[in-house]
PDB file of C-alpha atoms in Angstrom:
ATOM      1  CA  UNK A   1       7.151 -67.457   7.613  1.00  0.00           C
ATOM      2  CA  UNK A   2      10.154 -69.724   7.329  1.00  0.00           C
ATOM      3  CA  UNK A   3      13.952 -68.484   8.174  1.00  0.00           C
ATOM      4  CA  UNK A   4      16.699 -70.372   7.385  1.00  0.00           C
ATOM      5  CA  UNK A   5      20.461 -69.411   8.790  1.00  0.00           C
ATOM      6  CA  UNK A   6      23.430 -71.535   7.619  1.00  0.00           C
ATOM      7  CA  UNK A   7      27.190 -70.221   8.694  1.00  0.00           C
ATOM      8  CA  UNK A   8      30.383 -72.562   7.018  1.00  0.00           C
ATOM      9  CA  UNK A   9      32.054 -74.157  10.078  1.00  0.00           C
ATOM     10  CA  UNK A  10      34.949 -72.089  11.417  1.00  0.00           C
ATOM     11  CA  UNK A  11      37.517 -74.441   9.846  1.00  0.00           C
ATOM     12  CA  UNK A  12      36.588 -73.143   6.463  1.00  0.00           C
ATOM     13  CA  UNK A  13      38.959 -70.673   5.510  1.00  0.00           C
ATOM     14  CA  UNK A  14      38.414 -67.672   3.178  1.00  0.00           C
ATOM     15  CA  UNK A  15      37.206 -66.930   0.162  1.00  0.00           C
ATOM     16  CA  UNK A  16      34.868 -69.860   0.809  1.00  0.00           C
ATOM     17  CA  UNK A  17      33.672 -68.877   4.501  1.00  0.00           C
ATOM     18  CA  UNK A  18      30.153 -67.390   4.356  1.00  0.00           C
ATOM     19  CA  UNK A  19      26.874 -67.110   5.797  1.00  0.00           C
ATOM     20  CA  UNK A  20      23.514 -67.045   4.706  1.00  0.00           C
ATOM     21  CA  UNK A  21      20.163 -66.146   5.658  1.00  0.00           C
ATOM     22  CA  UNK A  22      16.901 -66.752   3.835  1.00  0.00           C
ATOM     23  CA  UNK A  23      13.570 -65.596   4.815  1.00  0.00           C
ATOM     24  CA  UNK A  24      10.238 -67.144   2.912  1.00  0.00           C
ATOM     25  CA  UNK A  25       6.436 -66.600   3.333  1.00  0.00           C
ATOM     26  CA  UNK A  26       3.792 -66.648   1.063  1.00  0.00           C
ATOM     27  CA  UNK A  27       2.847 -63.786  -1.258  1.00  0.00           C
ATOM     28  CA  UNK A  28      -0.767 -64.293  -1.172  1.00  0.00           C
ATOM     29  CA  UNK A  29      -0.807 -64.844  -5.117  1.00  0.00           C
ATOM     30  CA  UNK A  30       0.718 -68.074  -5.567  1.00  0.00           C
ATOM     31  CA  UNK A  31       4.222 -67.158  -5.475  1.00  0.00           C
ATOM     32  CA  UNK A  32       6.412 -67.218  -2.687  1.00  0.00           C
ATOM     33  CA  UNK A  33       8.352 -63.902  -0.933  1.00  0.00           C
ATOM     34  CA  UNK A  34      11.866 -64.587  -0.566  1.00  0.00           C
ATOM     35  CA  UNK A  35      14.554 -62.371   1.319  1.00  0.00           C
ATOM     36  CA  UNK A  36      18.159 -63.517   0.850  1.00  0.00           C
ATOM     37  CA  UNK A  37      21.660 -62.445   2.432  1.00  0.00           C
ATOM     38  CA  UNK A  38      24.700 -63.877   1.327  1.00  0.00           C
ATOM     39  CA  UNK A  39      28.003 -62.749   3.007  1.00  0.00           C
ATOM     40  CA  UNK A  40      31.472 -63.791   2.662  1.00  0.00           C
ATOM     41  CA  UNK A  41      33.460 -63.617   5.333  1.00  0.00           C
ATOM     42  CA  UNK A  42      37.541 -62.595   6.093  1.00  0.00           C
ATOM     43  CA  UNK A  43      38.343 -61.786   2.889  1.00  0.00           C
ATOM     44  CA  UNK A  44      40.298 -58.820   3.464  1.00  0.00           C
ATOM     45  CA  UNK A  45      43.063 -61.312   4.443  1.00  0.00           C
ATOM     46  CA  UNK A  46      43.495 -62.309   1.184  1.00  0.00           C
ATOM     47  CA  UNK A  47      44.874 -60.498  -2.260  1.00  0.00           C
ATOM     48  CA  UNK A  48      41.990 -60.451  -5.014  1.00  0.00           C
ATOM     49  CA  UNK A  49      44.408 -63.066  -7.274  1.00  0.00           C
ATOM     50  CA  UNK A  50      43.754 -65.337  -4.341  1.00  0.00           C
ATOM     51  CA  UNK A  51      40.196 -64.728  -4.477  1.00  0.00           C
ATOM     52  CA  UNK A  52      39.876 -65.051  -8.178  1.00  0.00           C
ATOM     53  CA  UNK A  53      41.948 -67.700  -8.677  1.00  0.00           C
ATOM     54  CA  UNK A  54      39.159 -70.201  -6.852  1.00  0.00           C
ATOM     55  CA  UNK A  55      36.660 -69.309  -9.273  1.00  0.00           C
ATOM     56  CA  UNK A  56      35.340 -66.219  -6.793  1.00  0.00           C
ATOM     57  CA  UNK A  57      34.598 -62.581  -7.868  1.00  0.00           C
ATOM     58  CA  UNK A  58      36.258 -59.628  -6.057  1.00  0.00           C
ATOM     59  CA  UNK A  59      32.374 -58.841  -4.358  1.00  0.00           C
ATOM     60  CA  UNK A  60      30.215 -62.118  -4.127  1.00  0.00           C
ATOM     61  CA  UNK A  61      27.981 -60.535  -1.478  1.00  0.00           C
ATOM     62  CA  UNK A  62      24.367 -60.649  -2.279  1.00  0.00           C
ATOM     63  CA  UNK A  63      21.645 -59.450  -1.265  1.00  0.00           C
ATOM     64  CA  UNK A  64      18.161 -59.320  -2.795  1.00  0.00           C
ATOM     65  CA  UNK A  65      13.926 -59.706  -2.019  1.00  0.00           C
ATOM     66  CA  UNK A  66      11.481 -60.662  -4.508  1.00  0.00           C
ATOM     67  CA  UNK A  67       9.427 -63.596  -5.824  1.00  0.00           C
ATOM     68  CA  UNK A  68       9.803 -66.687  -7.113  1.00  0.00           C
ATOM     69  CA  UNK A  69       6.620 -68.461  -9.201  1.00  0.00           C
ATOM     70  CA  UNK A  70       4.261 -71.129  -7.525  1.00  0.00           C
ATOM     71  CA  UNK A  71       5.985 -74.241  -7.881  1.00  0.00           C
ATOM     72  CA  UNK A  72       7.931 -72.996  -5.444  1.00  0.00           C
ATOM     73  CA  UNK A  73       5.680 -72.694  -2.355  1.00  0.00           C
ATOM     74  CA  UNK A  74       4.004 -76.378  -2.965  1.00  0.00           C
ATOM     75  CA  UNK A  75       7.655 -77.608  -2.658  1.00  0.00           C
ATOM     76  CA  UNK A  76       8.630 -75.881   0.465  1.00  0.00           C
ATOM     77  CA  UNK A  77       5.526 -76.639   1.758  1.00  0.00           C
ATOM     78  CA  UNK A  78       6.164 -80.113   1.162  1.00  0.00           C
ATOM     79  CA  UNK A  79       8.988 -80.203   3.082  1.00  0.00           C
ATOM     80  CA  UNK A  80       7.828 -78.376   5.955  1.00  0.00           C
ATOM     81  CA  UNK A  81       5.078 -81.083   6.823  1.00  0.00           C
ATOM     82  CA  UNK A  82       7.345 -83.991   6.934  1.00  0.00           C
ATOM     83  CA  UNK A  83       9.974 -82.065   8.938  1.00  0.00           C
ATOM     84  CA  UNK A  84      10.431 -81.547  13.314  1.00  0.00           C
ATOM     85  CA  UNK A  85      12.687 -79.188  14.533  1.00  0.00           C
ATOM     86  CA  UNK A  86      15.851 -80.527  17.284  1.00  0.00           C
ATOM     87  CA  UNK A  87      17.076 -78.280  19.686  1.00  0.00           C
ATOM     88  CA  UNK A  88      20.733 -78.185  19.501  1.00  0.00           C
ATOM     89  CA  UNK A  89      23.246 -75.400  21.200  1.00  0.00           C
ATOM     90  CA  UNK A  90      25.356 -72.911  19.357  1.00  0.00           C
ATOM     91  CA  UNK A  91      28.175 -73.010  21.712  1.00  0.00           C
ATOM     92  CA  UNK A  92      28.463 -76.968  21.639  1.00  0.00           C
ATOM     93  CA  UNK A  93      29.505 -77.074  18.330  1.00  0.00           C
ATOM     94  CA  UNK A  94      32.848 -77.830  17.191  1.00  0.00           C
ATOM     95  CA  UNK A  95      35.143 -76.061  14.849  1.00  0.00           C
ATOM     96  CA  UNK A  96      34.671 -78.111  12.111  1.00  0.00           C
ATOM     97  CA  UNK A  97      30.691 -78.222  12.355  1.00  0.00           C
ATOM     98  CA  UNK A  98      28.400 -75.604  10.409  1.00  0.00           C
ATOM     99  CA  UNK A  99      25.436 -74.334  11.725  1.00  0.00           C
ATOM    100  CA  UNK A 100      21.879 -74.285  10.562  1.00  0.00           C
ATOM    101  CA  UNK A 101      18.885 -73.550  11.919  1.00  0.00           C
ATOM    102  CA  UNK A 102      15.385 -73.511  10.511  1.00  0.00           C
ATOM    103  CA  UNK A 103      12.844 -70.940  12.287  1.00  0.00           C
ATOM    104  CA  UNK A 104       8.975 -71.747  11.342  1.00  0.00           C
ATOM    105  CA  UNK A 105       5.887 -69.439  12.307  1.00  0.00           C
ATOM    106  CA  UNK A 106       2.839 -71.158  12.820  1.00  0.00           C
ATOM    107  CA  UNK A 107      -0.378 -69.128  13.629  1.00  0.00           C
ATOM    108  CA  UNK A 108      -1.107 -71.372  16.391  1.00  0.00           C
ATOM    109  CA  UNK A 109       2.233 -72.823  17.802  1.00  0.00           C
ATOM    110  CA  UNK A 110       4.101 -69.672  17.302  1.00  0.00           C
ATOM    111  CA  UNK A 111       7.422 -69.641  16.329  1.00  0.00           C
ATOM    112  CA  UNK A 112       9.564 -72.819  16.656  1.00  0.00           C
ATOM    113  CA  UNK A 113      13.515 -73.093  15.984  1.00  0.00           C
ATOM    114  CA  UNK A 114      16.250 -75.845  16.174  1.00  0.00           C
ATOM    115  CA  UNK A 115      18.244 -78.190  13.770  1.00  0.00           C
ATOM    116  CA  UNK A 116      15.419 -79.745  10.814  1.00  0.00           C
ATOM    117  CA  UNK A 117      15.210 -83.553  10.282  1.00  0.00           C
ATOM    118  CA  UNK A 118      15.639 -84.179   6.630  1.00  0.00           C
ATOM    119  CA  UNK A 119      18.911 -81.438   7.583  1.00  0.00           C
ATOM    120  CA  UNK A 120      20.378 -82.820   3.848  1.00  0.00           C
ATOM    121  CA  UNK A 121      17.076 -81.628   2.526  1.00  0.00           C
ATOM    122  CA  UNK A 122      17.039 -78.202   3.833  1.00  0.00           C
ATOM    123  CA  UNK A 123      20.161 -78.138   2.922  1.00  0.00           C
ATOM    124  CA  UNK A 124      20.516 -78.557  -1.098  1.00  0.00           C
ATOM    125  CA  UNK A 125      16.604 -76.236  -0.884  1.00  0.00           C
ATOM    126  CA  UNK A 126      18.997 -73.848   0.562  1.00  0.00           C
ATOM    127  CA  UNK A 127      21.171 -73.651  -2.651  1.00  0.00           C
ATOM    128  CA  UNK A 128      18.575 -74.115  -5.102  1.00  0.00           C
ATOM    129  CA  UNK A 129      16.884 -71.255  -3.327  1.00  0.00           C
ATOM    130  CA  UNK A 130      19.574 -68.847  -3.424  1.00  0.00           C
ATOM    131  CA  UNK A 131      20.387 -70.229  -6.852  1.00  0.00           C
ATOM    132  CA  UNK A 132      16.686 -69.213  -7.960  1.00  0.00           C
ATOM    133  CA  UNK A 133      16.953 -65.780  -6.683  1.00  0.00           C
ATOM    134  CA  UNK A 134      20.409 -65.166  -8.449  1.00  0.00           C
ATOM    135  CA  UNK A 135      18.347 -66.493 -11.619  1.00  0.00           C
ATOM    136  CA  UNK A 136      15.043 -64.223 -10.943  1.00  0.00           C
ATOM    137  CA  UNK A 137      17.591 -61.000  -9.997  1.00  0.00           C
ATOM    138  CA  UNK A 138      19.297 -61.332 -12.812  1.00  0.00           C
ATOM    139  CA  UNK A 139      22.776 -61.782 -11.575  1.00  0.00           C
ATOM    140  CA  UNK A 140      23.118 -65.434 -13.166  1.00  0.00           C
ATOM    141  CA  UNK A 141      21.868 -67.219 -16.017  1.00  0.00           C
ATOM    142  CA  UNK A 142      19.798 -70.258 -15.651  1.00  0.00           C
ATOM    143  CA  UNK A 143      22.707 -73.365 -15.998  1.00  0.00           C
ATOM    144  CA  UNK A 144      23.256 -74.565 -19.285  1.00  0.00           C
ATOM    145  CA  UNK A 145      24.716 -77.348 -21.378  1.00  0.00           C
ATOM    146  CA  UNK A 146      25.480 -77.862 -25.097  1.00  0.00           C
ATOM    147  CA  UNK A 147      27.187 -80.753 -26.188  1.00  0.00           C
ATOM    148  CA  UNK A 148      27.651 -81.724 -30.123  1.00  0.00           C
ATOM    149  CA  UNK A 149      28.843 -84.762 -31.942  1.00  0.00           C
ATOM    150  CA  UNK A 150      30.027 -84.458 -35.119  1.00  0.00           C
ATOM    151  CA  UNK A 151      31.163 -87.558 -37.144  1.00  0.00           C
ATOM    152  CA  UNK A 152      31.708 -87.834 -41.033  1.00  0.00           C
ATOM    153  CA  UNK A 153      29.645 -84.850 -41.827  1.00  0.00           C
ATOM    154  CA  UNK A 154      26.176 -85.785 -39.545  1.00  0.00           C
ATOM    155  CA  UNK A 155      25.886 -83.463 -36.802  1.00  0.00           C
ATOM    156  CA  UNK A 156      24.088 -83.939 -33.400  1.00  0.00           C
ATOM    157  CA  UNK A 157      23.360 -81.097 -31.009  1.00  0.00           C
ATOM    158  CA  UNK A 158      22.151 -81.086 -27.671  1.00  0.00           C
ATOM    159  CA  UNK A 159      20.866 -78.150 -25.367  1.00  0.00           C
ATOM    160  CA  UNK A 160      19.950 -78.494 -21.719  1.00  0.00           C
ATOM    161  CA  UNK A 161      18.476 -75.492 -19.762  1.00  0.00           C
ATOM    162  CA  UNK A 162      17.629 -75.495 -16.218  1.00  0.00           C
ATOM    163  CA  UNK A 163      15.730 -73.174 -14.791  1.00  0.00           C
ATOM    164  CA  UNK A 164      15.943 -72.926 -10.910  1.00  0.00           C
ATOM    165  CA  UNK A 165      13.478 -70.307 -10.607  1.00  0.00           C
ATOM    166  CA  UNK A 166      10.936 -72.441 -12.828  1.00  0.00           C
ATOM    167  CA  UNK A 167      11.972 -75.805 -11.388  1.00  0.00           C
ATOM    168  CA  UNK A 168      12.092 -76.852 -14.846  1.00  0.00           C
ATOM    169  CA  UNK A 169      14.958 -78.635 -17.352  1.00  0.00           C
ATOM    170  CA  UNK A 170      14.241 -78.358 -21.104  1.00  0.00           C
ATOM    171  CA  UNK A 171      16.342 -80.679 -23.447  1.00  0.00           C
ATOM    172  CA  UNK A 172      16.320 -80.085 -27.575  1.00  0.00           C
ATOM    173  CA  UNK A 173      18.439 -82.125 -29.739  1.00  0.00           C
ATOM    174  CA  UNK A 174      19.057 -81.684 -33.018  1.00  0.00           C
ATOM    175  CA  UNK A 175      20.139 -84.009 -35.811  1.00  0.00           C
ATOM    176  CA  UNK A 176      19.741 -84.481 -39.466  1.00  0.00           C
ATOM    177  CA  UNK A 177      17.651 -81.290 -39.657  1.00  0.00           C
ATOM    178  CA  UNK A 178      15.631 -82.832 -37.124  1.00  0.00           C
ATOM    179  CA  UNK A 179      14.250 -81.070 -33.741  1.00  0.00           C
ATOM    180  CA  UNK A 180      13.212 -82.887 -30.648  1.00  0.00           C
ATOM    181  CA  UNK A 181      12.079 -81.045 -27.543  1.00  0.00           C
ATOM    182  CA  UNK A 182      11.369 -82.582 -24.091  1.00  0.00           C
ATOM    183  CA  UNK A 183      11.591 -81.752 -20.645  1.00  0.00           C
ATOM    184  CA  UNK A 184      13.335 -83.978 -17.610  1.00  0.00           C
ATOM    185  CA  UNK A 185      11.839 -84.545 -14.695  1.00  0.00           C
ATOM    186  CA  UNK A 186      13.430 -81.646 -12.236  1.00  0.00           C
ATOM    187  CA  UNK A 187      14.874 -83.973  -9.443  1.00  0.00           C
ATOM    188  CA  UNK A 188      16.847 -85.717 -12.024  1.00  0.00           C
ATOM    189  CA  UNK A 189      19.149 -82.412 -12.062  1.00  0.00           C
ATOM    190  CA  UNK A 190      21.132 -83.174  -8.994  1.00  0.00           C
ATOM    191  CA  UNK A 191      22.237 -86.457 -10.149  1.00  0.00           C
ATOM    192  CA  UNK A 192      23.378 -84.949 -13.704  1.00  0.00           C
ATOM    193  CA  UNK A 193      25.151 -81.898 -12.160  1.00  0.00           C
ATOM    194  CA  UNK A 194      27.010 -84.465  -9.885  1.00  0.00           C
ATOM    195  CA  UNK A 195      28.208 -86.328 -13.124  1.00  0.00           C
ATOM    196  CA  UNK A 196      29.285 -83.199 -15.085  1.00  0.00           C
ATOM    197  CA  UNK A 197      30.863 -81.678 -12.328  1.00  0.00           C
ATOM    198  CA  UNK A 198      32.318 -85.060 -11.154  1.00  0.00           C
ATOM    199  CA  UNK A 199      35.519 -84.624 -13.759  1.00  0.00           C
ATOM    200  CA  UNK A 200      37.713 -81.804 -14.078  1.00  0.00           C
ATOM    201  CA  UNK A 201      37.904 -79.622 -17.871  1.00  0.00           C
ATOM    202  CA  UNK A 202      41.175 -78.641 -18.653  1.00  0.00           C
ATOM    203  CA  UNK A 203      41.218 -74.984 -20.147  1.00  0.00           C
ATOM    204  CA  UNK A 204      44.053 -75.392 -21.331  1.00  0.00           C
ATOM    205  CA  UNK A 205      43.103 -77.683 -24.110  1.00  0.00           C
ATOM    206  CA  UNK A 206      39.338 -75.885 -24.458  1.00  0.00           C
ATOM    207  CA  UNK A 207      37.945 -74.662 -27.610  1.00  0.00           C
ATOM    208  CA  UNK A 208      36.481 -70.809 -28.063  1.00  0.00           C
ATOM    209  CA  UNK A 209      34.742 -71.164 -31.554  1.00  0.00           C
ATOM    210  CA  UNK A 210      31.858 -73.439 -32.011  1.00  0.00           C
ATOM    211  CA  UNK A 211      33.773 -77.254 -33.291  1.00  0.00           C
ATOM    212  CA  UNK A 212      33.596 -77.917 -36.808  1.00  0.00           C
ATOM    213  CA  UNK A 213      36.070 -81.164 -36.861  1.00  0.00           C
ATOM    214  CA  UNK A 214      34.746 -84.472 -36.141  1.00  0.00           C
ATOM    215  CA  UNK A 215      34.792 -85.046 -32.364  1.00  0.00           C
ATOM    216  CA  UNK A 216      32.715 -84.833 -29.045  1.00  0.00           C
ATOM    217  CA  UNK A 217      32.878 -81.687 -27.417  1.00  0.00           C
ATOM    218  CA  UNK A 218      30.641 -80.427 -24.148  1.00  0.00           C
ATOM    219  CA  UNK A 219      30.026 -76.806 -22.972  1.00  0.00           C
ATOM    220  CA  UNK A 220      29.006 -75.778 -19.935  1.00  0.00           C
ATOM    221  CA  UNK A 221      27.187 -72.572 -20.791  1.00  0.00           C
ATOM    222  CA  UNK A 222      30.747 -70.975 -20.615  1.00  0.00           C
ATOM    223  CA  UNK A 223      32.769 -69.871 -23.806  1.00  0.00           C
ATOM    224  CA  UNK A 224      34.965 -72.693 -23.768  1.00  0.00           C
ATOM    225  CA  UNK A 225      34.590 -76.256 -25.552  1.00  0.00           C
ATOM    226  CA  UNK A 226      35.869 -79.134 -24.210  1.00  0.00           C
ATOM    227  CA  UNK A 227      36.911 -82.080 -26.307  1.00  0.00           C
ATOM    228  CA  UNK A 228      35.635 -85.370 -24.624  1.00  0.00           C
ATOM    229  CA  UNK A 229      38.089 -87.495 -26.060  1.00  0.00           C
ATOM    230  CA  UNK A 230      41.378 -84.973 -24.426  1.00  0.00           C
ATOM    231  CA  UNK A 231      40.308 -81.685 -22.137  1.00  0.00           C
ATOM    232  CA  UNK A 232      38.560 -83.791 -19.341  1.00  0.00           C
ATOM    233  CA  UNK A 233      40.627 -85.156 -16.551  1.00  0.00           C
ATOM    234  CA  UNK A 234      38.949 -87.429 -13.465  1.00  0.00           C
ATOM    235  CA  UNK A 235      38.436 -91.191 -12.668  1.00  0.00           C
ATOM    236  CA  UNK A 236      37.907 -93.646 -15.301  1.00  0.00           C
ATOM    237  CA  UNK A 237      34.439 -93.894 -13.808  1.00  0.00           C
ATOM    238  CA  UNK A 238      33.523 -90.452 -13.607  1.00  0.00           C
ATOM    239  CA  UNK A 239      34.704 -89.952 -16.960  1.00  0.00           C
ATOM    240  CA  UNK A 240      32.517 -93.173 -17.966  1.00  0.00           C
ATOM    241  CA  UNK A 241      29.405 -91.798 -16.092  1.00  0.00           C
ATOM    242  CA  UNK A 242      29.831 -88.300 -18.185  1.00  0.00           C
ATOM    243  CA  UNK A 243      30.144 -90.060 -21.466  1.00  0.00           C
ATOM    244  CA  UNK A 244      27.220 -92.442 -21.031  1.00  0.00           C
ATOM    245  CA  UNK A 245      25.214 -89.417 -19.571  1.00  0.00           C
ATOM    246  CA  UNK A 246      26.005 -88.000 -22.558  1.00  0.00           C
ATOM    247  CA  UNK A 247      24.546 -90.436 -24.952  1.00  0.00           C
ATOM    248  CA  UNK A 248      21.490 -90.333 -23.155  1.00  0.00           C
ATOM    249  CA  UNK A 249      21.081 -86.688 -23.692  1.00  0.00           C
ATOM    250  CA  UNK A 250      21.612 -87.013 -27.710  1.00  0.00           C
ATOM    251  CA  UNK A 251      18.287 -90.293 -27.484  1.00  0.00           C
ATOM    252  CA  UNK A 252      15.460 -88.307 -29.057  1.00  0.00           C
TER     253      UNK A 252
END
């Protein structure tokens, strides 16, 4: 049995102040049992526009036990053998430290608790972990992204589909009446979420019908359409990072 308990450090102020809990052990089948509490915290202080209006829901509790498939225990395992556990004491942290702690049962050392090396680790598992059971409950889709190109009539479409719960990202692109499928290696996700989440999209300027005019446009499994060229706003190199990413995803 693993437990992990993560609480945002008390200088994070509502809606984003929450805690989680996640409890894993093997199912005996393959797959791997997973228990998960997420609860946001103070939020009574605040009017729901306030909540909304940082891209939260008016109840983004969640709570939820099932399975996720077998890739999943070979990874945690994975991580379990290379970590140790550090002692480390609630009340000596500060207000602007979070706290996690990683409990593991072992048959023959019994349980064992403290601060994991490879914390960064245990850490983004964390998210994909919750972000797996979300997928498997049904309360999110897995993330997606489109992106076409359409220039003097010829017409390029990409679609990206990662599946947390599988561990898997599928890519198709389509041009001249051509389809090419492939899949991308999974730990390549972080580093393209990073990039298209690196820029901001201004809604303003998005698009709610599928493009037809020549252009660039990128969707982010959300109804809008952003126009490359004009509804992004970041960095010159962020912005350069998306658009070469980009590229990449139309190469066959």
């Amino acid at each position: 049995m693993i437990e992990i308990r993560y609480q945002t450090a008390l200088v994070v102020p509502p809606p984003y102040a929450h805690f989680f809990t996640i409890i894993l052990q093997p199912a005996g089948d393959g797959r791997l049992a997973i228990d998960v509490t997420m609860t946001y915290t103070d939020r009574d202080e605040l009017d729901e526009d306030e909540i909304t209006g940082e891209g939260f829901t008016g109840n983004d509790d969640f709570k939820w036990a099932g399975h996720l498939p077998s890739v999943w225990e070979q990874t945690v395992n994975d991580l379990v053998r290379k970590t140790q556990l550090k002692a480390f004491d609630e009340e000596k942290l500060s207000d602007n430290q979070d706290y996690f702690l990683v409990t593991l049962e072992n048959k023959m050392q019994g349980n064992q608790s403290g601060m994991p090396s490879h914390r960064p680790e245990w850490q983004f598992l964390s998210q994909e972990l919750i972000q797996a059971a979300y997928e498997v409950s049904g309360k999110e889709k897995p993330f997606e992204v489109n992106y076409i190109e359409i220039n003097s009539g010829a017409r390029t479409e990409v679609h990206m589909t990662a599946s947390f719960s599988r561990r898997e990202v599928t890519l198709e692109t389509r041009h001249s009446n051509q389809t090419h499928s492939k899949t991308v290696p999974w730990k390549e996700l972080k580093s393209m979420m990073e990039v298209f989440y690196g820029v901001d999209y201004n809604s303003e300027d998005a698009l709610t019908d599928l493009p037809r005019k020549s252009g660039r446009y990128l969707n982010l499994g959300t109804p809008e359409w952003y126009d490359t060229s004009t509804a992004i706003i970041g960095d010159e190199g962020a912005i350069s990072k998306l658009r070469k990413l980009l590229v990449r995803l139309t190469q066959p």
